[in-house]
Amino acid sequence: MNDLTHEQAQELFSDRYDGTLAPERDAELAAHLSSCEPCRREQAEFEDAMKAVKTASVKRSPRAPDQKEFTARVERTLSARSDGRFFGPKGIWGTMPMAIISLLMLAITLAIYLIAKRSTTGSLKEPIQRRDHGGEQLPRDLRNELPRP
Amino acid sequence: MALDEATLIKRLRERDERAFRQLVDEHQNRVFGLLVRMIGNASEAEDLMQEVFIQVFKAIDQFRGDAKLSTWLYRIAANTCKNRMKYLNRRSYSKTDALDPTTEGAEVEAGGQPLAARVPTPDRMLEGQQLDAIVQEAIATLDEDHKLLVVLRDMQDLSYEEICEVTGLNEGTVKSRLHRARMALKEKLAKRGV
Ligand SMILES: [Zn+2]
Protein backbone atom coordinates (compact mmCIF):
# COMPACT_ATOMS: atom_id res chain seq x y z
CA MET A 1 0.00 0.00 0.00
CA ASN A 2 1.37 3.43 -1.00
CA ASP A 3 1.43 6.09 1.68
CA LEU A 4 -0.72 9.06 0.79
CA THR A 5 0.57 12.60 1.02
CA HIS A 6 -1.50 15.07 3.10
CA GLU A 7 -2.91 16.57 -0.10
CA GLN A 8 -3.81 13.19 -1.52
CA ALA A 9 -5.48 12.20 1.73
CA GLN A 10 -7.51 15.40 1.92
CA GLU A 11 -8.57 15.04 -1.72
CA LEU A 12 -10.47 11.92 -0.65
CA PHE A 13 -12.64 13.59 2.00
CA SER A 14 -15.51 14.37 -0.39
CA ASP A 15 -15.62 10.90 -1.89
CA ARG A 16 -15.64 9.39 1.57
CA TYR A 17 -18.42 11.77 2.65
CA ASP A 18 -20.45 10.89 -0.49
CA GLY A 19 -19.86 7.18 0.10
CA THR A 20 -18.22 6.77 -3.29
CA LEU A 21 -14.68 6.02 -2.12
CA ALA A 22 -13.40 2.61 -3.27
CA PRO A 23 -12.66 0.28 -0.33
CA GLU A 24 -8.90 0.15 -1.01
CA ARG A 25 -8.68 3.97 -1.17
CA ASP A 26 -10.75 4.17 1.99
CA ALA A 27 -8.25 1.86 3.70
CA GLU A 28 -5.37 4.03 2.50
CA LEU A 29 -7.07 7.13 3.86
CA ALA A 30 -7.78 5.41 7.18
CA ALA A 31 -4.14 4.37 7.43
CA HIS A 32 -2.97 7.92 6.73
CA LEU A 33 -5.39 9.44 9.22
CA SER A 34 -4.37 7.04 11.95
CA SER A 35 -0.83 8.32 11.76
CA CYS A 36 -1.39 12.00 10.81
CA GLU A 37 -2.84 14.33 13.41
CA PRO A 38 -3.17 17.44 11.10
CA CYS A 39 -5.16 15.47 8.51
CA ARG A 40 -7.28 13.95 11.26
CA ARG A 41 -8.13 17.47 12.41
CA GLU A 42 -8.88 18.53 8.82
CA GLN A 43 -11.08 15.48 8.39
CA ALA A 44 -12.98 16.23 11.61
CA GLU A 45 -13.52 19.84 10.54
CA PHE A 46 -14.71 18.68 7.13
CA GLU A 47 -17.24 16.28 8.66
CA ASP A 48 -18.43 18.97 11.11
CA ALA A 49 -18.86 21.48 8.27
CA MET A 50 -20.86 19.03 6.17
CA LYS A 51 -23.00 18.12 9.15
CA ALA A 52 -23.72 21.80 9.80
CA VAL A 53 -24.69 22.36 6.15
CA LYS A 54 -26.92 19.29 6.19
CA THR A 55 -28.58 20.42 9.43
CA ALA A 56 -29.11 23.91 8.03
CA SER A 57 -30.59 22.56 4.78
CA VAL A 58 -33.08 20.32 6.58
CA LYS A 59 -33.98 22.55 9.53
CA ARG A 60 -33.85 25.81 7.71
CA SER A 61 -36.99 26.37 5.65
CA PRO A 62 -36.40 29.42 3.51
CA ARG A 63 -39.34 31.77 3.80
CA ALA A 64 -41.17 30.57 0.73
CA PRO A 65 -44.10 32.62 -0.57
CA ASP A 66 -47.62 31.29 -0.15
CA GLN A 67 -47.99 28.71 -2.90
CA LYS A 68 -51.40 29.72 -4.24
CA GLU A 69 -50.65 33.42 -4.00
CA PHE A 70 -47.40 33.00 -5.88
CA THR A 71 -49.01 30.91 -8.64
CA ALA A 72 -51.73 33.57 -9.02
CA ARG A 73 -49.06 36.27 -9.17
CA VAL A 74 -47.21 34.52 -12.01
CA GLU A 75 -50.48 34.10 -13.89
CA ARG A 76 -51.36 37.78 -13.50
CA THR A 77 -47.94 38.78 -14.79
CA LEU A 78 -48.22 36.41 -17.75
CA SER A 79 -51.69 37.76 -18.52
CA ALA A 80 -50.43 41.35 -18.41
CA ARG A 81 -47.37 40.61 -20.53
CA SER A 82 -49.38 38.71 -23.14
CA ASP A 83 -52.17 41.33 -23.27
CA GLY A 84 -54.58 38.78 -21.86
CA ARG A 85 -53.81 36.13 -24.48
CA PHE A 86 -52.78 33.78 -21.67
CA PHE A 87 -54.40 33.68 -18.24
CA GLY A 88 -56.67 36.52 -19.28
CA PRO A 89 -60.25 36.95 -18.02
CA LYS A 90 -62.54 34.34 -19.52
CA GLY A 91 -66.27 34.11 -20.18
CA ILE A 92 -68.26 31.01 -19.35
CA TRP A 93 -67.01 29.21 -22.51
CA GLY A 94 -63.42 29.78 -21.54
CA THR A 95 -63.75 28.20 -18.12
CA MET A 96 -65.83 25.17 -19.17
CA PRO A 97 -64.13 22.00 -20.37
CA MET A 98 -64.65 21.11 -24.04
CA ALA A 99 -66.46 17.84 -23.22
CA ILE A 100 -69.12 19.68 -21.22
CA ILE A 101 -69.53 22.26 -23.97
CA SER A 102 -70.02 19.46 -26.54
CA LEU A 103 -72.59 17.69 -24.38
CA LEU A 104 -74.42 20.95 -23.82
CA MET A 105 -74.53 21.67 -27.56
CA LEU A 106 -75.85 18.15 -28.23
CA ALA A 107 -78.57 18.56 -25.60
CA ILE A 108 -79.61 21.92 -27.05
CA THR A 109 -79.80 20.47 -30.58
CA LEU A 110 -81.89 17.55 -29.35
CA ALA A 111 -84.22 19.88 -27.43
CA ILE A 112 -84.75 22.05 -30.54
CA TYR A 113 -85.55 18.94 -32.59
CA LEU A 114 -88.10 17.64 -30.05
CA ILE A 115 -89.80 21.01 -29.66
CA ALA A 116 -90.01 21.42 -33.41
CA LYS A 117 -91.48 17.93 -33.79
CA ARG A 118 -94.22 18.55 -31.18
CA SER A 119 -94.97 22.02 -32.38
CA THR A 120 -98.29 22.60 -34.18
CA THR A 121 -96.65 25.17 -36.40
CA GLY A 122 -93.32 23.48 -36.88
CA SER A 123 -92.32 22.32 -40.32
CA LEU A 124 -92.01 18.70 -39.15
CA LYS A 125 -95.82 18.35 -38.89
CA GLU A 126 -98.49 18.76 -41.51
CA PRO A 127 -99.65 22.35 -41.87
CA ILE A 128 -103.09 23.27 -40.52
CA GLN A 129 -105.67 24.44 -42.97
CA ARG A 130 -106.67 28.03 -42.71
CA ARG A 131 -110.21 28.84 -41.71
CA ASP A 132 -112.13 30.66 -44.38
CA HIS A 133 -114.48 33.46 -43.39
CA GLY A 134 -117.88 32.04 -42.40
CA GLY A 135 -117.24 28.62 -43.89
CA GLU A 136 -116.78 25.36 -42.06
CA GLN A 137 -113.32 24.00 -42.77
CA LEU A 138 -113.10 20.29 -43.43
CA PRO A 139 -110.00 18.23 -42.79
CA ARG A 140 -108.02 17.71 -45.97
CA ASP A 141 -108.41 13.88 -46.13
CA LEU A 142 -112.20 14.09 -45.59
CA ARG A 143 -112.52 16.77 -48.24
CA ASN A 144 -110.79 14.49 -50.77
CA GLU A 145 -113.42 11.80 -50.12
CA LEU A 146 -116.33 14.06 -51.00
CA PRO A 147 -117.98 13.28 -54.36
CA ARG A 148 -117.15 15.71 -57.12
CA PRO A 149 -120.03 17.62 -58.71
CA MET B 1 -55.69 15.06 -11.06
CA ALA B 2 -51.98 15.71 -11.54
CA LEU B 3 -50.62 14.98 -15.00
CA ASP B 4 -47.64 12.66 -15.50
CA GLU B 5 -44.47 14.33 -16.75
CA ALA B 6 -44.84 13.39 -20.44
CA THR B 7 -48.44 14.65 -20.57
CA LEU B 8 -47.50 17.73 -18.57
CA ILE B 9 -44.76 18.63 -21.07
CA LYS B 10 -47.11 18.03 -24.02
CA ARG B 11 -49.75 20.29 -22.46
CA LEU B 12 -47.16 22.92 -21.60
CA ARG B 13 -46.13 23.01 -25.25
CA GLU B 14 -49.77 23.65 -26.10
CA ARG B 15 -49.60 26.52 -23.55
CA ASP B 16 -52.25 24.79 -21.48
CA GLU B 17 -52.90 27.04 -18.49
CA ARG B 18 -53.83 24.27 -16.09
CA ALA B 19 -50.64 22.38 -16.92
CA PHE B 20 -48.62 25.51 -16.23
CA ARG B 21 -50.42 25.95 -12.92
CA GLN B 22 -49.48 22.39 -11.98
CA LEU B 23 -45.85 23.03 -12.90
CA VAL B 24 -45.67 26.16 -10.75
CA ASP B 25 -47.45 24.49 -7.82
CA GLU B 26 -45.25 21.41 -7.91
CA HIS B 27 -41.85 23.02 -8.34
CA GLN B 28 -41.97 26.41 -6.66
CA ASN B 29 -40.73 25.27 -3.23
CA ARG B 30 -37.59 23.66 -4.55
CA VAL B 31 -36.86 26.41 -7.06
CA PHE B 32 -37.32 28.94 -4.27
CA GLY B 33 -34.94 26.92 -2.05
CA LEU B 34 -32.24 27.16 -4.70
CA LEU B 35 -32.80 30.85 -5.42
CA VAL B 36 -33.02 32.04 -1.82
CA ARG B 37 -29.86 30.15 -0.89
CA MET B 38 -28.03 31.54 -3.88
CA ILE B 39 -29.25 35.10 -3.58
CA GLY B 40 -29.78 35.32 0.19
CA ASN B 41 -32.89 37.48 0.03
CA ALA B 42 -36.48 36.16 0.06
CA SER B 43 -38.25 38.93 -1.86
CA GLU B 44 -35.48 39.03 -4.45
CA ALA B 45 -35.73 35.23 -4.72
CA GLU B 46 -39.49 35.43 -5.21
CA ASP B 47 -39.14 38.01 -8.00
CA LEU B 48 -36.52 35.86 -9.67
CA MET B 49 -38.66 32.76 -9.30
CA GLN B 50 -41.45 34.52 -11.16
CA GLU B 51 -39.06 35.29 -14.01
CA VAL B 52 -37.91 31.64 -14.03
CA PHE B 53 -41.45 30.32 -14.47
CA ILE B 54 -42.32 32.93 -17.09
CA GLN B 55 -39.20 31.93 -19.00
CA VAL B 56 -40.23 28.28 -18.74
CA PHE B 57 -43.67 29.13 -20.12
CA LYS B 58 -42.11 30.97 -23.05
CA ALA B 59 -39.27 28.56 -23.76
CA ILE B 60 -40.88 25.16 -23.17
CA ASP B 61 -40.49 24.38 -26.90
CA GLN B 62 -36.73 24.44 -26.38
CA PHE B 63 -36.94 21.67 -23.78
CA ARG B 64 -35.59 18.62 -25.58
CA GLY B 65 -36.83 16.10 -23.05
CA ASP B 66 -33.48 14.36 -22.59
CA ALA B 67 -33.37 15.50 -18.95
CA LYS B 68 -36.02 15.67 -16.29
CA LEU B 69 -38.24 18.74 -16.41
CA SER B 70 -37.16 19.62 -12.86
CA THR B 71 -33.50 19.58 -13.89
CA TRP B 72 -34.24 21.87 -16.83
CA LEU B 73 -36.09 24.18 -14.47
CA TYR B 74 -33.08 24.21 -12.16
CA ARG B 75 -30.88 25.04 -15.11
CA ILE B 76 -33.02 28.04 -15.98
CA ALA B 77 -33.12 29.04 -12.31
CA ALA B 78 -29.32 28.76 -11.99
CA ASN B 79 -28.76 30.86 -15.12
CA THR B 80 -31.33 33.45 -14.08
CA CYS B 81 -29.65 33.58 -10.70
CA LYS B 82 -26.18 34.01 -12.19
CA ASN B 83 -27.33 36.89 -14.36
CA ARG B 84 -29.09 38.52 -11.44
CA MET B 85 -26.08 38.16 -9.18
CA LYS B 86 -23.85 39.74 -11.80
CA TYR B 87 -26.26 42.65 -11.94
CA LEU B 88 -26.54 42.88 -8.15
CA ASN B 89 -22.79 42.62 -7.68
CA ARG B 90 -22.40 45.60 -9.93
CA ARG B 91 -24.70 47.43 -7.55
CA SER B 92 -22.80 46.06 -4.52
CA TYR B 93 -25.86 44.37 -3.19
CA SER B 94 -25.35 42.54 0.07
CA LYS B 95 -28.65 42.22 1.91
CA THR B 96 -29.43 38.86 3.53
CA ASP B 97 -32.75 39.63 5.22
CA ALA B 98 -34.49 36.49 4.00
CA LEU B 99 -32.55 34.14 6.12
CA ASP B 100 -33.44 35.59 9.46
CA PRO B 101 -34.20 32.30 11.24
CA THR B 102 -36.83 33.82 13.52
CA THR B 103 -39.16 34.41 10.57
CA GLU B 104 -38.85 31.00 9.02
CA GLY B 105 -40.41 27.64 9.50
CA ALA B 106 -43.63 27.96 7.54
CA GLU B 107 -42.65 25.56 4.78
CA VAL B 108 -41.61 21.96 4.71
CA GLU B 109 -38.85 21.22 2.27
CA ALA B 110 -39.42 18.29 -0.09
CA GLY B 111 -38.11 15.21 1.62
CA GLY B 112 -37.75 17.02 4.93
CA GLN B 113 -39.38 16.05 8.18
CA PRO B 114 -42.85 17.32 9.01
CA LEU B 115 -42.62 20.75 10.58
CA ALA B 116 -43.74 19.61 14.05
CA ALA B 117 -40.90 17.12 14.25
CA ARG B 118 -38.37 19.82 13.42
CA VAL B 119 -39.42 22.56 15.80
CA PRO B 120 -36.50 22.99 18.19
CA THR B 121 -37.07 23.23 21.91
CA PRO B 122 -36.61 26.80 23.26
CA ASP B 123 -33.22 26.11 24.87
CA ARG B 124 -31.88 24.61 21.64
CA MET B 125 -33.46 27.22 19.39
CA LEU B 126 -30.80 29.89 19.75
CA GLU B 127 -28.01 27.44 19.14
CA GLY B 128 -29.72 26.09 16.01
CA GLN B 129 -30.52 29.55 14.69
CA GLN B 130 -26.97 30.74 15.23
CA LEU B 131 -25.59 27.72 13.44
CA ASP B 132 -27.97 28.22 10.51
CA ALA B 133 -27.05 31.88 10.25
CA ILE B 134 -23.34 31.06 10.35
CA VAL B 135 -23.72 28.40 7.65
CA GLN B 136 -25.72 30.73 5.42
CA GLU B 137 -23.23 33.53 5.92
CA ALA B 138 -20.32 31.23 5.08
CA ILE B 139 -22.08 29.92 1.96
CA ALA B 140 -22.85 33.49 0.88
CA THR B 141 -19.15 34.30 0.80
CA LEU B 142 -18.23 31.37 -1.47
CA ASP B 143 -17.41 31.94 -5.14
CA GLU B 144 -20.58 31.78 -7.19
CA ASP B 145 -19.66 28.53 -8.94
CA HIS B 146 -18.73 26.94 -5.62
CA LYS B 147 -21.88 28.22 -3.99
CA LEU B 148 -24.07 26.74 -6.73
CA LEU B 149 -22.48 23.32 -6.38
CA VAL B 150 -22.75 23.27 -2.58
CA VAL B 151 -26.36 24.42 -2.72
CA LEU B 152 -27.34 21.91 -5.41
CA ARG B 153 -25.57 18.96 -3.87
CA ASP B 154 -25.50 19.53 -0.12
CA MET B 155 -28.65 21.57 0.41
CA GLN B 156 -30.99 20.62 -2.44
CA ASP B 157 -29.82 16.99 -2.57
CA LEU B 158 -29.37 16.72 -6.34
CA SER B 159 -27.44 13.73 -7.67
CA TYR B 160 -24.15 14.28 -9.50
CA GLU B 161 -25.90 13.34 -12.74
CA GLU B 162 -28.52 16.02 -12.19
CA ILE B 163 -25.87 18.59 -11.26
CA CYS B 164 -24.04 17.83 -14.53
CA GLU B 165 -27.28 18.48 -16.43
CA VAL B 166 -27.97 21.71 -14.54
CA THR B 167 -24.45 23.11 -14.85
CA GLY B 168 -23.42 21.60 -18.19
CA LEU B 169 -20.18 20.39 -16.58
CA ASN B 170 -18.84 16.84 -16.72
CA GLU B 171 -18.89 14.69 -13.60
CA GLY B 172 -15.13 14.91 -12.97
CA THR B 173 -15.25 18.70 -13.02
CA VAL B 174 -18.31 18.79 -10.79
CA LYS B 175 -16.67 16.47 -8.25
CA SER B 176 -13.35 18.27 -8.09
CA ARG B 177 -14.97 21.73 -7.95
CA LEU B 178 -17.44 20.61 -5.32
CA HIS B 179 -14.60 19.22 -3.24
CA ARG B 180 -12.77 22.55 -3.43
CA ALA B 181 -16.03 24.32 -2.56
CA ARG B 182 -16.56 22.09 0.47
CA MET B 183 -12.99 22.60 1.64
CA ALA B 184 -13.37 26.37 1.28
CA LEU B 185 -16.63 26.21 3.22
CA LYS B 186 -14.94 24.11 5.90
CA GLU B 187 -12.28 26.81 6.31
CA LYS B 188 -14.90 29.54 6.60
CA LEU B 189 -16.95 27.58 9.12
CA ALA B 190 -13.88 26.64 11.17
CA LYS B 191 -12.98 30.34 11.38
CA ARG B 192 -16.50 31.00 12.66
CA GLY B 193 -16.11 28.36 15.34
CA VAL B 194 -18.19 25.56 13.75
ZN1 LIG C 1 -1.70 14.11 6.60
XYZ file of C-alpha atoms and ligand atoms in Angstrom:
344
model
C 0.000 0.000 0.000
C 1.368 3.433 -0.995
C 1.432 6.088 1.683
C -0.720 9.060 0.794
C 0.572 12.601 1.022
C -1.496 15.066 3.097
C -2.907 16.565 -0.097
C -3.812 13.187 -1.524
C -5.481 12.199 1.734
C -7.508 15.397 1.920
C -8.570 15.041 -1.722
C -10.474 11.925 -0.649
C -12.636 13.595 2.002
C -15.511 14.372 -0.387
C -15.616 10.897 -1.892
C -15.644 9.386 1.573
C -18.417 11.768 2.645
C -20.453 10.893 -0.487
C -19.857 7.181 0.101
C -18.222 6.770 -3.293
C -14.684 6.020 -2.125
C -13.404 2.613 -3.274
C -12.656 0.280 -0.326
C -8.903 0.147 -1.007
C -8.679 3.966 -1.174
C -10.746 4.166 1.993
C -8.252 1.857 3.704
C -5.368 4.032 2.497
C -7.068 7.127 3.858
C -7.775 5.410 7.181
C -4.137 4.366 7.429
C -2.973 7.920 6.727
C -5.394 9.443 9.221
C -4.373 7.038 11.946
C -0.834 8.319 11.760
C -1.391 12.003 10.806
C -2.841 14.331 13.406
C -3.170 17.441 11.102
C -5.158 15.473 8.508
C -7.279 13.952 11.265
C -8.129 17.468 12.409
C -8.885 18.527 8.823
C -11.083 15.481 8.389
C -12.981 16.231 11.613
C -13.520 19.839 10.542
C -14.709 18.676 7.129
C -17.240 16.277 8.662
C -18.426 18.969 11.112
C -18.861 21.476 8.274
C -20.855 19.033 6.169
C -22.998 18.116 9.151
C -23.724 21.804 9.801
C -24.686 22.358 6.153
C -26.918 19.294 6.190
C -28.585 20.416 9.428
C -29.113 23.913 8.035
C -30.588 22.558 4.784
C -33.079 20.319 6.579
C -33.977 22.552 9.532
C -33.851 25.811 7.708
C -36.990 26.369 5.653
C -36.403 29.415 3.512
C -39.341 31.773 3.803
C -41.171 30.569 0.730
C -44.100 32.622 -0.566
C -47.624 31.292 -0.146
C -47.994 28.706 -2.903
C -51.398 29.720 -4.244
C -50.647 33.425 -3.998
C -47.405 33.003 -5.879
C -49.010 30.915 -8.644
C -51.727 33.567 -9.018
C -49.059 36.275 -9.166
C -47.214 34.518 -12.009
C -50.483 34.099 -13.891
C -51.363 37.784 -13.498
C -47.941 38.775 -14.793
C -48.225 36.408 -17.753
C -51.686 37.761 -18.521
C -50.432 41.350 -18.409
C -47.374 40.613 -20.532
C -49.381 38.708 -23.141
C -52.169 41.335 -23.267
C -54.585 38.777 -21.862
C -53.814 36.132 -24.478
C -52.779 33.777 -21.668
C -54.396 33.680 -18.243
C -56.674 36.522 -19.281
C -60.253 36.950 -18.020
C -62.543 34.335 -19.524
C -66.269 34.111 -20.184
C -68.261 31.012 -19.351
C -67.012 29.211 -22.509
C -63.416 29.777 -21.539
C -63.747 28.204 -18.121
C -65.830 25.172 -19.174
C -64.129 21.997 -20.368
C -64.645 21.108 -24.037
C -66.457 17.839 -23.219
C -69.118 19.676 -21.219
C -69.529 22.261 -23.972
C -70.025 19.455 -26.544
C -72.594 17.689 -24.378
C -74.420 20.949 -23.824
C -74.530 21.675 -27.558
C -75.850 18.148 -28.233
C -78.570 18.556 -25.600
C -79.607 21.916 -27.052
C -79.799 20.468 -30.583
C -81.893 17.546 -29.348
C -84.219 19.883 -27.434
C -84.752 22.049 -30.538
C -85.554 18.944 -32.592
C -88.097 17.635 -30.054
C -89.796 21.008 -29.660
C -90.007 21.421 -33.415
C -91.479 17.927 -33.792
C -94.222 18.551 -31.179
C -94.971 22.019 -32.379
C -98.285 22.603 -34.180
C -96.649 25.175 -36.397
C -93.320 23.481 -36.878
C -92.319 22.318 -40.322
C -92.008 18.698 -39.148
C -95.819 18.351 -38.886
C -98.493 18.762 -41.514
C -99.645 22.349 -41.870
C -103.087 23.266 -40.523
C -105.668 24.445 -42.971
C -106.665 28.034 -42.709
C -110.210 28.844 -41.706
C -112.129 30.661 -44.375
C -114.484 33.461 -43.387
C -117.883 32.041 -42.405
C -117.244 28.619 -43.888
C -116.780 25.356 -42.064
C -113.321 24.001 -42.774
C -113.098 20.287 -43.431
C -109.998 18.233 -42.790
C -108.021 17.705 -45.973
C -108.411 13.877 -46.128
C -112.200 14.094 -45.595
C -112.522 16.767 -48.235
C -110.790 14.495 -50.771
C -113.423 11.797 -50.124
C -116.334 14.063 -51.005
C -117.981 13.277 -54.357
C -117.145 15.709 -57.121
C -120.027 17.619 -58.707
C -55.692 15.062 -11.055
C -51.979 15.708 -11.540
C -50.625 14.977 -15.004
C -47.637 12.663 -15.495
C -44.465 14.333 -16.749
C -44.840 13.390 -20.445
C -48.436 14.653 -20.570
C -47.501 17.729 -18.569
C -44.762 18.629 -21.073
C -47.107 18.028 -24.016
C -49.750 20.287 -22.461
C -47.161 22.917 -21.595
C -46.126 23.010 -25.247
C -49.767 23.652 -26.097
C -49.601 26.520 -23.548
C -52.252 24.795 -21.476
C -52.899 27.038 -18.491
C -53.833 24.267 -16.090
C -50.635 22.380 -16.922
C -48.623 25.513 -16.232
C -50.415 25.950 -12.918
C -49.484 22.388 -11.978
C -45.850 23.028 -12.899
C -45.666 26.155 -10.746
C -47.453 24.494 -7.824
C -45.250 21.415 -7.911
C -41.851 23.023 -8.337
C -41.970 26.406 -6.656
C -40.732 25.268 -3.231
C -37.590 23.657 -4.547
C -36.860 26.412 -7.055
C -37.316 28.938 -4.266
C -34.936 26.923 -2.054
C -32.239 27.161 -4.703
C -32.802 30.850 -5.418
C -33.018 32.039 -1.825
C -29.862 30.154 -0.893
C -28.033 31.540 -3.876
C -29.250 35.102 -3.583
C -29.780 35.315 0.190
C -32.895 37.475 0.030
C -36.480 36.162 0.055
C -38.255 38.931 -1.856
C -35.485 39.031 -4.447
C -35.728 35.234 -4.723
C -39.492 35.433 -5.210
C -39.143 38.005 -7.998
C -36.520 35.863 -9.668
C -38.665 32.759 -9.304
C -41.450 34.518 -11.158
C -39.056 35.285 -14.008
C -37.914 31.644 -14.026
C -41.454 30.316 -14.474
C -42.319 32.926 -17.086
C -39.201 31.928 -19.000
C -40.227 28.282 -18.738
C -43.669 29.129 -20.119
C -42.112 30.971 -23.054
C -39.273 28.558 -23.762
C -40.880 25.158 -23.170
C -40.494 24.377 -26.902
C -36.734 24.436 -26.378
C -36.944 21.666 -23.775
C -35.587 18.617 -25.579
C -36.828 16.099 -23.046
C -33.476 14.357 -22.586
C -33.368 15.497 -18.950
C -36.023 15.674 -16.293
C -38.235 18.738 -16.408
C -37.163 19.621 -12.857
C -33.500 19.575 -13.895
C -34.243 21.872 -16.835
C -36.094 24.182 -14.472
C -33.082 24.211 -12.156
C -30.880 25.039 -15.106
C -33.015 28.044 -15.984
C -33.116 29.037 -12.313
C -29.323 28.764 -11.989
C -28.758 30.861 -15.122
C -31.325 33.451 -14.080
C -29.647 33.578 -10.699
C -26.184 34.014 -12.187
C -27.332 36.895 -14.362
C -29.088 38.520 -11.443
C -26.080 38.156 -9.183
C -23.849 39.736 -11.796
C -26.262 42.650 -11.936
C -26.540 42.883 -8.147
C -22.792 42.622 -7.677
C -22.402 45.603 -9.935
C -24.699 47.432 -7.552
C -22.803 46.062 -4.518
C -25.863 44.375 -3.192
C -25.353 42.542 0.072
C -28.651 42.216 1.911
C -29.431 38.858 3.531
C -32.750 39.633 5.223
C -34.489 36.488 4.004
C -32.554 34.140 6.117
C -33.443 35.593 9.458
C -34.199 32.299 11.238
C -36.834 33.821 13.522
C -39.156 34.410 10.565
C -38.847 30.999 9.022
C -40.408 27.640 9.502
C -43.635 27.955 7.540
C -42.650 25.559 4.783
C -41.610 21.958 4.706
C -38.848 21.222 2.267
C -39.423 18.293 -0.087
C -38.112 15.211 1.620
C -37.753 17.019 4.931
C -39.382 16.046 8.180
C -42.851 17.318 9.010
C -42.617 20.754 10.582
C -43.745 19.605 14.045
C -40.896 17.122 14.248
C -38.366 19.816 13.422
C -39.419 22.562 15.802
C -36.499 22.988 18.189
C -37.071 23.234 21.910
C -36.609 26.799 23.264
C -33.222 26.108 24.866
C -31.882 24.614 21.645
C -33.458 27.224 19.386
C -30.799 29.887 19.753
C -28.013 27.441 19.141
C -29.715 26.089 16.015
C -30.518 29.554 14.694
C -26.972 30.743 15.228
C -25.593 27.720 13.436
C -27.973 28.215 10.508
C -27.049 31.882 10.252
C -23.338 31.064 10.348
C -23.718 28.399 7.647
C -25.716 30.734 5.417
C -23.230 33.528 5.919
C -20.324 31.230 5.077
C -22.083 29.921 1.963
C -22.855 33.493 0.883
C -19.149 34.296 0.803
C -18.232 31.367 -1.472
C -17.409 31.940 -5.139
C -20.582 31.781 -7.185
C -19.663 28.526 -8.938
C -18.729 26.941 -5.618
C -21.882 28.222 -3.993
C -24.072 26.740 -6.735
C -22.476 23.319 -6.383
C -22.746 23.269 -2.583
C -26.364 24.418 -2.719
C -27.341 21.910 -5.409
C -25.570 18.958 -3.872
C -25.499 19.527 -0.120
C -28.650 21.567 0.410
C -30.994 20.623 -2.441
C -29.819 16.994 -2.567
C -29.372 16.722 -6.336
C -27.435 13.731 -7.671
C -24.150 14.280 -9.497
C -25.895 13.343 -12.735
C -28.520 16.021 -12.186
C -25.874 18.590 -11.264
C -24.041 17.828 -14.529
C -27.285 18.481 -16.429
C -27.967 21.708 -14.539
C -24.454 23.115 -14.854
C -23.421 21.601 -18.192
C -20.178 20.393 -16.576
C -18.842 16.842 -16.717
C -18.889 14.695 -13.600
C -15.129 14.907 -12.965
C -15.247 18.702 -13.022
C -18.309 18.793 -10.788
C -16.674 16.470 -8.251
C -13.346 18.273 -8.092
C -14.972 21.731 -7.952
C -17.441 20.609 -5.322
C -14.598 19.222 -3.245
C -12.773 22.554 -3.433
C -16.034 24.321 -2.555
C -16.563 22.091 0.468
C -12.985 22.601 1.643
C -13.373 26.373 1.276
C -16.630 26.209 3.216
C -14.940 24.111 5.898
C -12.277 26.807 6.314
C -14.897 29.539 6.598
C -16.950 27.583 9.117
C -13.880 26.638 11.174
C -12.982 30.335 11.384
C -16.499 30.995 12.660
C -16.112 28.358 15.340
C -18.188 25.561 13.751
Zn -1.701 14.115 6.602
